[in-house]
Short mmCIF file of C-alpha atoms in Angstrom, two decimals:
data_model
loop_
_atom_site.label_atom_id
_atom_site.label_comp_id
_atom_site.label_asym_id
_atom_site.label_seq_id
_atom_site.Cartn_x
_atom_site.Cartn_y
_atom_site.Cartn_z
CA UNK A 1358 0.00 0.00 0.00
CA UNK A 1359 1.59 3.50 -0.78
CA UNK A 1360 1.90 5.78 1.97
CA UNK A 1361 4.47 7.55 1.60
CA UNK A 1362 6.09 9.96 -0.59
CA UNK A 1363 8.96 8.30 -3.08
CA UNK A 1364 12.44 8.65 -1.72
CA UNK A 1365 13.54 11.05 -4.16
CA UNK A 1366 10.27 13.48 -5.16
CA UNK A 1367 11.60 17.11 -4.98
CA UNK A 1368 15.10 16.32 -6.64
CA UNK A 1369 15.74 18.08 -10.07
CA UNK A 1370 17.87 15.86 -12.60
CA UNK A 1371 19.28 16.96 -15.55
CA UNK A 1372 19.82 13.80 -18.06
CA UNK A 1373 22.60 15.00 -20.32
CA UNK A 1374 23.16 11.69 -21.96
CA UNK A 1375 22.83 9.02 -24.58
CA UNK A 1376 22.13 5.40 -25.37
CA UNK A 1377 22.34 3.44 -22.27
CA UNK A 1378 24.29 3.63 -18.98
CA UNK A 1379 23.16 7.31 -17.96
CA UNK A 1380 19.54 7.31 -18.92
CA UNK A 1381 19.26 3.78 -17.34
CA UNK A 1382 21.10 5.77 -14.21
CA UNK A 1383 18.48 8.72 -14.36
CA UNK A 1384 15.34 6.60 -15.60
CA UNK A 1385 15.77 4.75 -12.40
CA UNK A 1386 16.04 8.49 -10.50
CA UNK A 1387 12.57 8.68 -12.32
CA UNK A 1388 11.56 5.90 -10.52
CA UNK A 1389 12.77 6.75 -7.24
CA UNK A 1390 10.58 9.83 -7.37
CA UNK A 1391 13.24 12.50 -9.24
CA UNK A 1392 11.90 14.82 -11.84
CA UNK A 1393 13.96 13.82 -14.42
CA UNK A 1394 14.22 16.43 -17.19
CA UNK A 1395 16.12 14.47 -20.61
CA UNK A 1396 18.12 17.61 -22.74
CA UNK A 1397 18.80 16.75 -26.23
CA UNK A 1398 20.74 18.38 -29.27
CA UNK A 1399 18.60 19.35 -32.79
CA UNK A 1400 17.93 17.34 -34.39
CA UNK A 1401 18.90 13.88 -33.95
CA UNK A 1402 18.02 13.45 -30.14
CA UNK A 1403 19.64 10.80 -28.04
CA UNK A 1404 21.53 8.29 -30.40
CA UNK A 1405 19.04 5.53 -28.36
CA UNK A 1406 16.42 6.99 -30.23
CA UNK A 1407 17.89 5.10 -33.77
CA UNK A 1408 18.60 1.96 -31.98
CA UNK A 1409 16.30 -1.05 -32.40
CA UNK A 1410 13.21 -2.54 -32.17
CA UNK A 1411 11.29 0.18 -34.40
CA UNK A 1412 7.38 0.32 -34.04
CA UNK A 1413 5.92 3.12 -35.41
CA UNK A 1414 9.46 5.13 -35.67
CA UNK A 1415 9.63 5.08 -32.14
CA UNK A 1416 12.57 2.94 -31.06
CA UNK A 1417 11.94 0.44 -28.08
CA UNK A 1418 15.26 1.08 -27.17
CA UNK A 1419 14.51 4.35 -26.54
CA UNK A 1420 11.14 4.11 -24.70
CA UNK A 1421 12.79 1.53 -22.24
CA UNK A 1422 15.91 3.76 -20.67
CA UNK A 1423 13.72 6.86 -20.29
CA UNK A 1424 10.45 6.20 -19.20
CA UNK A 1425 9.03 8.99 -16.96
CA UNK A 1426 11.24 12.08 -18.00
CA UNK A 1427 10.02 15.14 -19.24
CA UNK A 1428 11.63 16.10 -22.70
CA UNK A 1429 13.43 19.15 -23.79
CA UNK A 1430 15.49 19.59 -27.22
CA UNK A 1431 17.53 22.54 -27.52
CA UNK A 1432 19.87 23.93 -29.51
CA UNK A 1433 23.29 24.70 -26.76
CA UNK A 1434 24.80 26.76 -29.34
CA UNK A 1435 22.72 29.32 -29.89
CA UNK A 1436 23.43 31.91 -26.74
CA UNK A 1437 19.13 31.76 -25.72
CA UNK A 1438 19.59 28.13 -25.80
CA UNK A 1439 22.91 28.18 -23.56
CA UNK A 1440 20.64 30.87 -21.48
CA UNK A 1441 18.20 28.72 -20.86
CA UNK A 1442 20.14 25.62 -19.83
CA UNK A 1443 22.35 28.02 -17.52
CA UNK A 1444 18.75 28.71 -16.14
CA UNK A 1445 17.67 24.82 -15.78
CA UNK A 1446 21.12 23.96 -13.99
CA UNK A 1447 20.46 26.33 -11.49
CA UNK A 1448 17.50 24.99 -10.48
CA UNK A 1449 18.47 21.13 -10.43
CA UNK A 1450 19.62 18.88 -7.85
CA UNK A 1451 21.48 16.42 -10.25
CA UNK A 1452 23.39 16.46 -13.69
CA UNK A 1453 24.22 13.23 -15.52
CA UNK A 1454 26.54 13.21 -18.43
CA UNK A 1455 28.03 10.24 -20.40
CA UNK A 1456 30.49 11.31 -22.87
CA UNK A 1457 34.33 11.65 -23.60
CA UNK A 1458 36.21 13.39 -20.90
CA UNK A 1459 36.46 16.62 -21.62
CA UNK A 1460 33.45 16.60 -24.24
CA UNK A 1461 31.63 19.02 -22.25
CA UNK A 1462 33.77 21.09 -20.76
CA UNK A 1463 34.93 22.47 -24.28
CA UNK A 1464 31.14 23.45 -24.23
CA UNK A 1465 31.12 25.14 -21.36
CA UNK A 1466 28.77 22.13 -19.12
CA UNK A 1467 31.68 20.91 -16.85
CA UNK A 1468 32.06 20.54 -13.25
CA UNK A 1469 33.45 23.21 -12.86
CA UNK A 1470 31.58 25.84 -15.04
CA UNK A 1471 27.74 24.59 -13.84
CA UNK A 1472 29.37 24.13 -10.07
CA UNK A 1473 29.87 27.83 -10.39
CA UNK A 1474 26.14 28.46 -10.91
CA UNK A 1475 24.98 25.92 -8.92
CA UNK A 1476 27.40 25.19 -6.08
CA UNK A 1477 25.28 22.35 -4.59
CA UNK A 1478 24.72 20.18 -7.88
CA UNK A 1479 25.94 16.76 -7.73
CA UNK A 1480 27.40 16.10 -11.26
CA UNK A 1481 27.25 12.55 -12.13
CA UNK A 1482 30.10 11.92 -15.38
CA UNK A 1483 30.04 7.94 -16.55
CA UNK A 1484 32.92 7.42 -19.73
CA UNK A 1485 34.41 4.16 -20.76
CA UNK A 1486 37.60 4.41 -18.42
CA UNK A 1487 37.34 7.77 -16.34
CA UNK A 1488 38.26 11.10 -15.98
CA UNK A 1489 41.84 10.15 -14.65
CA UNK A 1490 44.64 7.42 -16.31
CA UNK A 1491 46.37 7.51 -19.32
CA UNK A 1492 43.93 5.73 -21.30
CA UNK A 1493 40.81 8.59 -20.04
CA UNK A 1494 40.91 9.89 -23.45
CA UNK A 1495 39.81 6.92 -25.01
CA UNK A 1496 36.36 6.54 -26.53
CA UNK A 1497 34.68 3.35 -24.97
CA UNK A 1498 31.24 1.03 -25.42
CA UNK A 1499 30.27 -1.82 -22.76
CA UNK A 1500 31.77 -4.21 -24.86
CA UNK A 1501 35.60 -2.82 -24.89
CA UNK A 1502 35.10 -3.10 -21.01
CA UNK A 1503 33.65 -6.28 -20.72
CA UNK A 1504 36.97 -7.14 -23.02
CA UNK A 1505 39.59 -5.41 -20.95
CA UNK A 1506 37.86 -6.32 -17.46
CA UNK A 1507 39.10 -9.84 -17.54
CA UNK A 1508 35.46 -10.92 -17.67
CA UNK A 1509 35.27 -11.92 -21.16
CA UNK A 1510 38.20 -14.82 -21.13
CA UNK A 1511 36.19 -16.65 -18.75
CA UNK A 1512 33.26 -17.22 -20.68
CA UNK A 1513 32.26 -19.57 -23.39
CA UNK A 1514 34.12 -22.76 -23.80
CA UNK A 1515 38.15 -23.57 -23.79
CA UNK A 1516 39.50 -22.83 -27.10
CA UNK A 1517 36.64 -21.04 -28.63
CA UNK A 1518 36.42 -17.32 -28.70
CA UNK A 1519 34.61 -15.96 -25.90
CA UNK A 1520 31.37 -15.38 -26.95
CA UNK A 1521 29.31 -11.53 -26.33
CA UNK A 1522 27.53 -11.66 -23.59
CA UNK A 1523 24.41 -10.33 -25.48
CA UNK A 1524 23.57 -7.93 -22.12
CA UNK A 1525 24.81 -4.67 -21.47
CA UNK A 1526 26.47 -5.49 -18.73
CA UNK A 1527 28.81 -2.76 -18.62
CA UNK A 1528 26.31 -0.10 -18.76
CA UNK A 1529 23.67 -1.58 -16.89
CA UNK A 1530 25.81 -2.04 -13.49
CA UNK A 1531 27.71 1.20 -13.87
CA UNK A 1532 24.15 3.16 -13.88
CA UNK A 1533 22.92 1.36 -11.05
CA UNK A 1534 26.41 2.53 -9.24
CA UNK A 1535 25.64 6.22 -10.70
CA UNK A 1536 22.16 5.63 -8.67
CA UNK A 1537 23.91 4.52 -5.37
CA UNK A 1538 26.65 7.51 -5.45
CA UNK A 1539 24.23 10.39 -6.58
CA UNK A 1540 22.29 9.48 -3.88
CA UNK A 1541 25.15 9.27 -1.02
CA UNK A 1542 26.12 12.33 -2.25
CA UNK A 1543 22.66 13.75 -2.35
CA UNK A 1544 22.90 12.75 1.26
CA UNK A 1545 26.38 14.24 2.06
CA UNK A 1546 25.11 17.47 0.63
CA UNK A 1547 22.44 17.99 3.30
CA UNK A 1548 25.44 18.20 5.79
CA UNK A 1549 28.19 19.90 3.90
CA UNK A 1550 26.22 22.31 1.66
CA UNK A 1551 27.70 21.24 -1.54
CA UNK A 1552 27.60 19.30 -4.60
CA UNK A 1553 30.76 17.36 -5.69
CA UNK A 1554 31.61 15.46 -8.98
CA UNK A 1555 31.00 11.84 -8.93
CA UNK A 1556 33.26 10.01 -11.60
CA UNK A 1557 32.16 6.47 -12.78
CA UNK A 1558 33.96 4.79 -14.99
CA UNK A 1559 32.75 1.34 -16.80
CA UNK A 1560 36.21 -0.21 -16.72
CA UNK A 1561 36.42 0.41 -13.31
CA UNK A 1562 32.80 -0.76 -12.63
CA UNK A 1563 33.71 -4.32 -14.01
CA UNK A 1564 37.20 -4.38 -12.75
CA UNK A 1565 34.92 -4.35 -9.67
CA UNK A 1566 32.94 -6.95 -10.12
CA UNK A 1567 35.08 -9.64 -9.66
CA UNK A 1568 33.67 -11.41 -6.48
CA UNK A 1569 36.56 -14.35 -7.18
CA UNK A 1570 38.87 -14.17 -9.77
CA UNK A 1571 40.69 -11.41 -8.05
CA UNK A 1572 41.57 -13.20 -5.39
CA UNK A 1573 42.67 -15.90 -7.45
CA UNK A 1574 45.34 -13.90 -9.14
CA UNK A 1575 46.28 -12.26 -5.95
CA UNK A 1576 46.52 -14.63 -3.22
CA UNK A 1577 48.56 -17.23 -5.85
CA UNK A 1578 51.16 -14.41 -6.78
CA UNK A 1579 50.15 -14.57 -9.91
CA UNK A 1580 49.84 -18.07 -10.46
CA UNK A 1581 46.08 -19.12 -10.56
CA UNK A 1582 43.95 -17.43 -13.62
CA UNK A 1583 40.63 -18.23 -13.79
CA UNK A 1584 40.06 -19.29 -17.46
CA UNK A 1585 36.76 -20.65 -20.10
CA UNK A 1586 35.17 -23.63 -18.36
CA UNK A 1587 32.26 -24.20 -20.69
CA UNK A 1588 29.11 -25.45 -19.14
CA UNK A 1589 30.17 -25.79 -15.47
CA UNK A 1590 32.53 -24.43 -12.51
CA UNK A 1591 35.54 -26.58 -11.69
CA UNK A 1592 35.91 -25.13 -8.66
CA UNK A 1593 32.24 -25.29 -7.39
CA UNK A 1594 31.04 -28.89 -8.16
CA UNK A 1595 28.24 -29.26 -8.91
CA UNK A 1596 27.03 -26.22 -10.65
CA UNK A 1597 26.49 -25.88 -14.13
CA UNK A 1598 24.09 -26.35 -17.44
CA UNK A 1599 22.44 -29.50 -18.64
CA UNK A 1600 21.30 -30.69 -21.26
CA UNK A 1601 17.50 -32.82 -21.42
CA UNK A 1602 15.47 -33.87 -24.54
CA UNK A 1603 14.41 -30.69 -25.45
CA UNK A 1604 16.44 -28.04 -23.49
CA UNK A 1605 18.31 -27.02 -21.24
CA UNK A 1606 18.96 -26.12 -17.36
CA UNK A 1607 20.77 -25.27 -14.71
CA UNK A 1608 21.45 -27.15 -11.32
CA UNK A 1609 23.48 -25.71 -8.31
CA UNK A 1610 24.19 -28.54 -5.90
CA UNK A 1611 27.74 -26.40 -5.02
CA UNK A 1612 26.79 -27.05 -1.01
CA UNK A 1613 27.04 -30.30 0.87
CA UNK A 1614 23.10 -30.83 1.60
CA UNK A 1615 21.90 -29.64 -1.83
CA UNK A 1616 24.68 -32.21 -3.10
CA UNK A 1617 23.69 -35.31 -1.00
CA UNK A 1618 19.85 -35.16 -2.07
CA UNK A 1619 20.96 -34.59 -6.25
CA UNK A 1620 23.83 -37.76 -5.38
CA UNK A 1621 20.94 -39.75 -4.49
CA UNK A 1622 18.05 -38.86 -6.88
CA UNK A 1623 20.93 -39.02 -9.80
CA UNK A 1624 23.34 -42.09 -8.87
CA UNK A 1625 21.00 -43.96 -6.08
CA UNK A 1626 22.65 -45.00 -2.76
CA UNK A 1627 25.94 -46.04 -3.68
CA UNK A 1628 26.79 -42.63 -5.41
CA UNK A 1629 25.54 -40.88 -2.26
CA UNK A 1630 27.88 -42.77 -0.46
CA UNK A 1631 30.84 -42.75 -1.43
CA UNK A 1632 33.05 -40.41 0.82
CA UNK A 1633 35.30 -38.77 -1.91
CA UNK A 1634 32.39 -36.55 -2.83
CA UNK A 1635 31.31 -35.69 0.55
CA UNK A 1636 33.15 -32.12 0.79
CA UNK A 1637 33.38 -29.52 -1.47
CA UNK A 1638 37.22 -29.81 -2.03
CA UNK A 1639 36.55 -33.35 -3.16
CA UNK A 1640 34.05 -32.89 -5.46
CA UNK A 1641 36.00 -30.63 -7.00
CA UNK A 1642 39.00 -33.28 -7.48
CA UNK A 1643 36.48 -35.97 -8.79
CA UNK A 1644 34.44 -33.72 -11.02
CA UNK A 1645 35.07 -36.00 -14.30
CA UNK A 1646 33.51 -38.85 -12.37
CA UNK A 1647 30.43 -36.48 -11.11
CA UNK A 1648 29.50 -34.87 -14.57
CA UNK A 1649 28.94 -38.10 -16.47
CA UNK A 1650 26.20 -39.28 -14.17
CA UNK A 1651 24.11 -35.88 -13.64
CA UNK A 1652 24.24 -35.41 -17.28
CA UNK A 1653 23.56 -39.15 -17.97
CA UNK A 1654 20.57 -38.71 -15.63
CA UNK A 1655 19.37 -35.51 -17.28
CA UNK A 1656 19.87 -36.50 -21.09
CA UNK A 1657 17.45 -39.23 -20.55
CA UNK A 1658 14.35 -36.45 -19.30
CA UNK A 1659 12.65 -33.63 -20.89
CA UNK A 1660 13.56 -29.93 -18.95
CA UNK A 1661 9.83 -30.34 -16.98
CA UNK A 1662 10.47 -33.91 -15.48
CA UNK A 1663 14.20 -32.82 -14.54
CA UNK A 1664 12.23 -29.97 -12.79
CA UNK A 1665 9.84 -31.83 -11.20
CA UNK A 1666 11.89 -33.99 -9.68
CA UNK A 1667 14.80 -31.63 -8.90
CA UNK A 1668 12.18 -29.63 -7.15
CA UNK A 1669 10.52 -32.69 -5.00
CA UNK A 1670 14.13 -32.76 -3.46
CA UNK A 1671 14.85 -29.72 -3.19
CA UNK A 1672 17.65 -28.67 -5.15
CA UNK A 1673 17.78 -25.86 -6.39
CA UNK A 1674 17.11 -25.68 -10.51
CA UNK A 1675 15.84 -24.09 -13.10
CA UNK A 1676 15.12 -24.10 -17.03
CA UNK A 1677 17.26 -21.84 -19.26
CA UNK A 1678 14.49 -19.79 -20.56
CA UNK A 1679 14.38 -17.17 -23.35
CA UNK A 1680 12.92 -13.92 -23.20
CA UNK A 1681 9.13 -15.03 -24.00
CA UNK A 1682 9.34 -17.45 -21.51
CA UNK A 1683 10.86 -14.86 -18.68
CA UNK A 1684 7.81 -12.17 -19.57
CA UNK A 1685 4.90 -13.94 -19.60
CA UNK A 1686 6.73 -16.34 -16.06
CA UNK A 1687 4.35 -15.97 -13.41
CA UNK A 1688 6.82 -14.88 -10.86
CA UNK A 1689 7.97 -12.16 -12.79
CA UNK A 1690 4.37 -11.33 -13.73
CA UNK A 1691 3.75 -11.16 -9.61
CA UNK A 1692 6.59 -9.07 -8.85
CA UNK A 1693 5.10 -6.41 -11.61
CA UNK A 1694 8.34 -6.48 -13.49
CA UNK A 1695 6.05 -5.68 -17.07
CA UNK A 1696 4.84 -2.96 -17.00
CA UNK A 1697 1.85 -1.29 -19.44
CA UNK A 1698 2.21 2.26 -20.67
CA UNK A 1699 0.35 4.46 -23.04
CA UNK A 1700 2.76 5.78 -25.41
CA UNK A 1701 0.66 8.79 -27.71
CA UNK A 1702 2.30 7.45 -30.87
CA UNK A 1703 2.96 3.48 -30.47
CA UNK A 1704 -0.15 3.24 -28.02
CA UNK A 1705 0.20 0.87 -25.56
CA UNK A 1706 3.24 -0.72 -24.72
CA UNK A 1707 5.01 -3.91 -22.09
CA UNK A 1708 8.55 -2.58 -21.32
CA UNK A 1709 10.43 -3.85 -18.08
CA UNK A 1710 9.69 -2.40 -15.12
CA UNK A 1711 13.15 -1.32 -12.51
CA UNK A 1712 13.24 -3.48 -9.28
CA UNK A 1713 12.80 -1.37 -6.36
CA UNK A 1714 10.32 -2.91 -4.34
CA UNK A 1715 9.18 -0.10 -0.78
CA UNK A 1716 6.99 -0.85 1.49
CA UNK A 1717 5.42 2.34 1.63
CA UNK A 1718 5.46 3.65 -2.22
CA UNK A 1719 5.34 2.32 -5.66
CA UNK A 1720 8.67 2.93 -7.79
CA UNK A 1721 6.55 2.02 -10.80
CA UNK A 1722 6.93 4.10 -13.86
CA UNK A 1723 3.27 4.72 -16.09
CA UNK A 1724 4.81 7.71 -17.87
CA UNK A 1725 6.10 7.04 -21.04
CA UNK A 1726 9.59 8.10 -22.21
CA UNK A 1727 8.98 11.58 -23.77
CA UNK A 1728 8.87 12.47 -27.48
CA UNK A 1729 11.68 14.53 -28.63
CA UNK A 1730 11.30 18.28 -27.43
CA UNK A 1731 7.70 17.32 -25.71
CA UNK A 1732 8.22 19.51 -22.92
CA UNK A 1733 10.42 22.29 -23.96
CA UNK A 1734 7.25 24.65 -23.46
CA UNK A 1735 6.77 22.97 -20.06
CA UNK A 1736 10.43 23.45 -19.37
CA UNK A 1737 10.95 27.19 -20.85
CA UNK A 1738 7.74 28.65 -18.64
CA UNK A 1739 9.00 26.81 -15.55
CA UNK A 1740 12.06 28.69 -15.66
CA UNK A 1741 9.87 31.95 -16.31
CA UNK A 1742 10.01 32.49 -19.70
CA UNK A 1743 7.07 34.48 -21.49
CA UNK A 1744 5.10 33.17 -24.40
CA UNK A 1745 6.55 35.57 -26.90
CA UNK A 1746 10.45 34.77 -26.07
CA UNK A 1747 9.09 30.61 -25.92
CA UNK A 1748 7.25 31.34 -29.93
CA UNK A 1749 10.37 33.18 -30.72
CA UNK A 1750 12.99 29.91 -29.90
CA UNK A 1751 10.36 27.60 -31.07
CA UNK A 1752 9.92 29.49 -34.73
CA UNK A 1753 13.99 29.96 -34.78
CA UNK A 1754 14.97 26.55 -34.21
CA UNK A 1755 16.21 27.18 -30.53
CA UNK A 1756 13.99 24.53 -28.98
CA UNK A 1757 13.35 21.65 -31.55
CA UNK A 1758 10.14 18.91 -31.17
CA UNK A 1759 9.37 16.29 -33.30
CA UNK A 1760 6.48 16.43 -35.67
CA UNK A 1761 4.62 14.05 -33.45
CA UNK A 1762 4.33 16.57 -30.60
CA UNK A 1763 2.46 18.73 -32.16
CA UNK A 1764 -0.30 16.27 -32.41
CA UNK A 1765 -0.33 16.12 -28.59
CA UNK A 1766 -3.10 17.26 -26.48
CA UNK A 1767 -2.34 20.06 -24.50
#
């Protein structure tokens, strides 16, 4: 039940950036209750907004990383249009920005120049290796930091080339740690007084994210690289991907209980038994004579039955599913992870919901992600401007909107 105001309603953002890892960052700031206010450049827009699937011109892309922001399009180098962002960053909370270092300070929108008008902004820059190092001039996607992090040579099988992990994984988990740091500084600010420059990087962000093979390297002096295992972990027996009749799954009997009950639904009491799989350290050692019998066991069921009786024993399992299959699941269905919006072009549309689950609001986004200049009107008069200054930077190409928005009800 909501009964309480969102965490963040009252904060200001300023989305300043393209395709994927800051408006994911700032659509889930939309979520959490921030007035998010997306600024693009005449006349292209966001470079998300050419990026697959297309209904209706509208990309899906697009409509997914910037749900429930208000949209203004305006032209930065014409001196109204650098007025009226000067105007806009005074008033904000937050400013997110995803390009090359120094991109933006060339135009007069870094750190330091909007700190000046606004000494309490928390600036928010994400780039492909950060603001500092010798290789912070480098232009970066996901993908060249999902190579370089050390996370790509151990996926995919030994010998092969790894293969793309087909998610942005890059992106995705440096915008959720954009969300985590704007909002501890957000937080410091109420007891210092001031804004500070937060500076993510999605090298760093992956570098990060190794919860083992850090370690590895480390604690071996060097020695011990995790490398390509294929379908399972050597070093957590049992824990991999199966093969049945007509698919696949996963089973994670890693620890000793979970372990004992698949040993005796897979290989009967003798298997179960016998003492050189009975720790962790010696399942490891026997692996080649653990695989053949799980897989022998599952190549002779369809995914279901493997389920059904992986399930009655409780271990945990579960079927490799594709993306139909995860939207129309039931548990994802419970946990209101689609969600339905009316879009005023497409109509209505399912897009994935963000997971913050309160107990006392709904994070739940029904606005749709904004055509491109919808609210520059909105935007201009909020910052005071009169109707006849708004007509004149609407007539002269100072605030841009896409045909569509002029078919909008006001």
């Amino acid at each position: 039940m909501t009964t309480q105001m969102r965490p963040l309603e009252g904060i200001r953002v300023i989305d300043y950036s393209h395709f994927l890892a800051g408006p994911y960052l700032s659509r889930c700031l939309a979520a959490l209750g921030a007035e998010v206010i997306k600024v693009e450049r005449p006349t292209e827009g966001d470079a998300g907004r050419q990026h697959p699937f297309f209904v209706q011109g509208q990309s899906g892309y697009f409509l997914q990383q910037n749900m429930g922001k208000k949209g203004l399009c305006v032209n930065l180098k014409d001196p109204r249009g650098r007025e009226l962002m000067e105007k806009l960053v005074a008033t904000a909370d937050v400013f997110v920005e995803n390009y090359r270092p120094g991109a933006l300070t060339r135009l007069g929108l870094g750190y330091e120049a909007l700190s000046k008008l606004n000494p309490g902004l928390v600036y928010c820059s994400i780039s492909a290796y950060g603001h500092t190092g010798p290789e912070s001039h480098r232009a970066g996607f996901g993908l060249i930091a999902e190579a370089k992090s050390g996370i790509m040579a151990m996926v995919g099988s030994p010998g092969e080339a790894p293969p793309l992990l087909r998610i942005a994984l890059g992106d995705m988990y440096t915008g959720i740690h954009g969300v985590a740091a704007i909002n501890a500084a957000l937080l410091g600010r109420i007891k210092s007084g001031k804004g500070q420059h937060i500076d993510l990087s999605l090298y760093d962000c992956l570098v990060s994210m190794h919860e083992y093979a850090g370690q590895c390297y480390t604690l071996s002096n060097g020695q011990v690289i995790p490398e390509q295992t294929g379908h399972d972990l050597p070093d957590s027996t049992l824990y991999g991907v199966f093969t049945a009749t007509d698919g696949y799954l996963v089973i994670a009997a890693q620890i000793e209980a979970s372990w004992k009950r698949l040993a005796l639904l897979v290989g009967g009491e003798a298997f179960a038994a016998d003492t050189r799989f009975h720790s962790a350290q010696g399942r490891n050692a026997n692996r080649l004579e653990i695989l053949p019998v799980v897989r022998a066991w599952v190549e002779k069921r369809t995914v279901a039955q493997c389920l059904e009786a992986l399930d009655a024993v409780d271990v945990p399992c579960a079927k490799v599913q594709d993306i139909g299959e995860v939207l129309h699941d039931p548990q994802v269905q419970a946990r209101g992870m689609v969600v339905r919006q009316h879009h005023p072009v497409v109509g209505d549309v399912d897009l994935l919901n963000t997971p913050f689950r309160f107990s006392g609001c709904d994070t739940t986004i029904r606005e749709p992600a904004p055509l491109m200049g919808q609210h520059n009107r909105w935007v201009a008069e909020a910052l005071g401007y009169g109707q006849a200054e708004i007509e004149a930077m609407v007539n002269e190409g100072v605030l841009h909107q896409e045909a569509a928005v002029a078919g909008l009800k006001a």
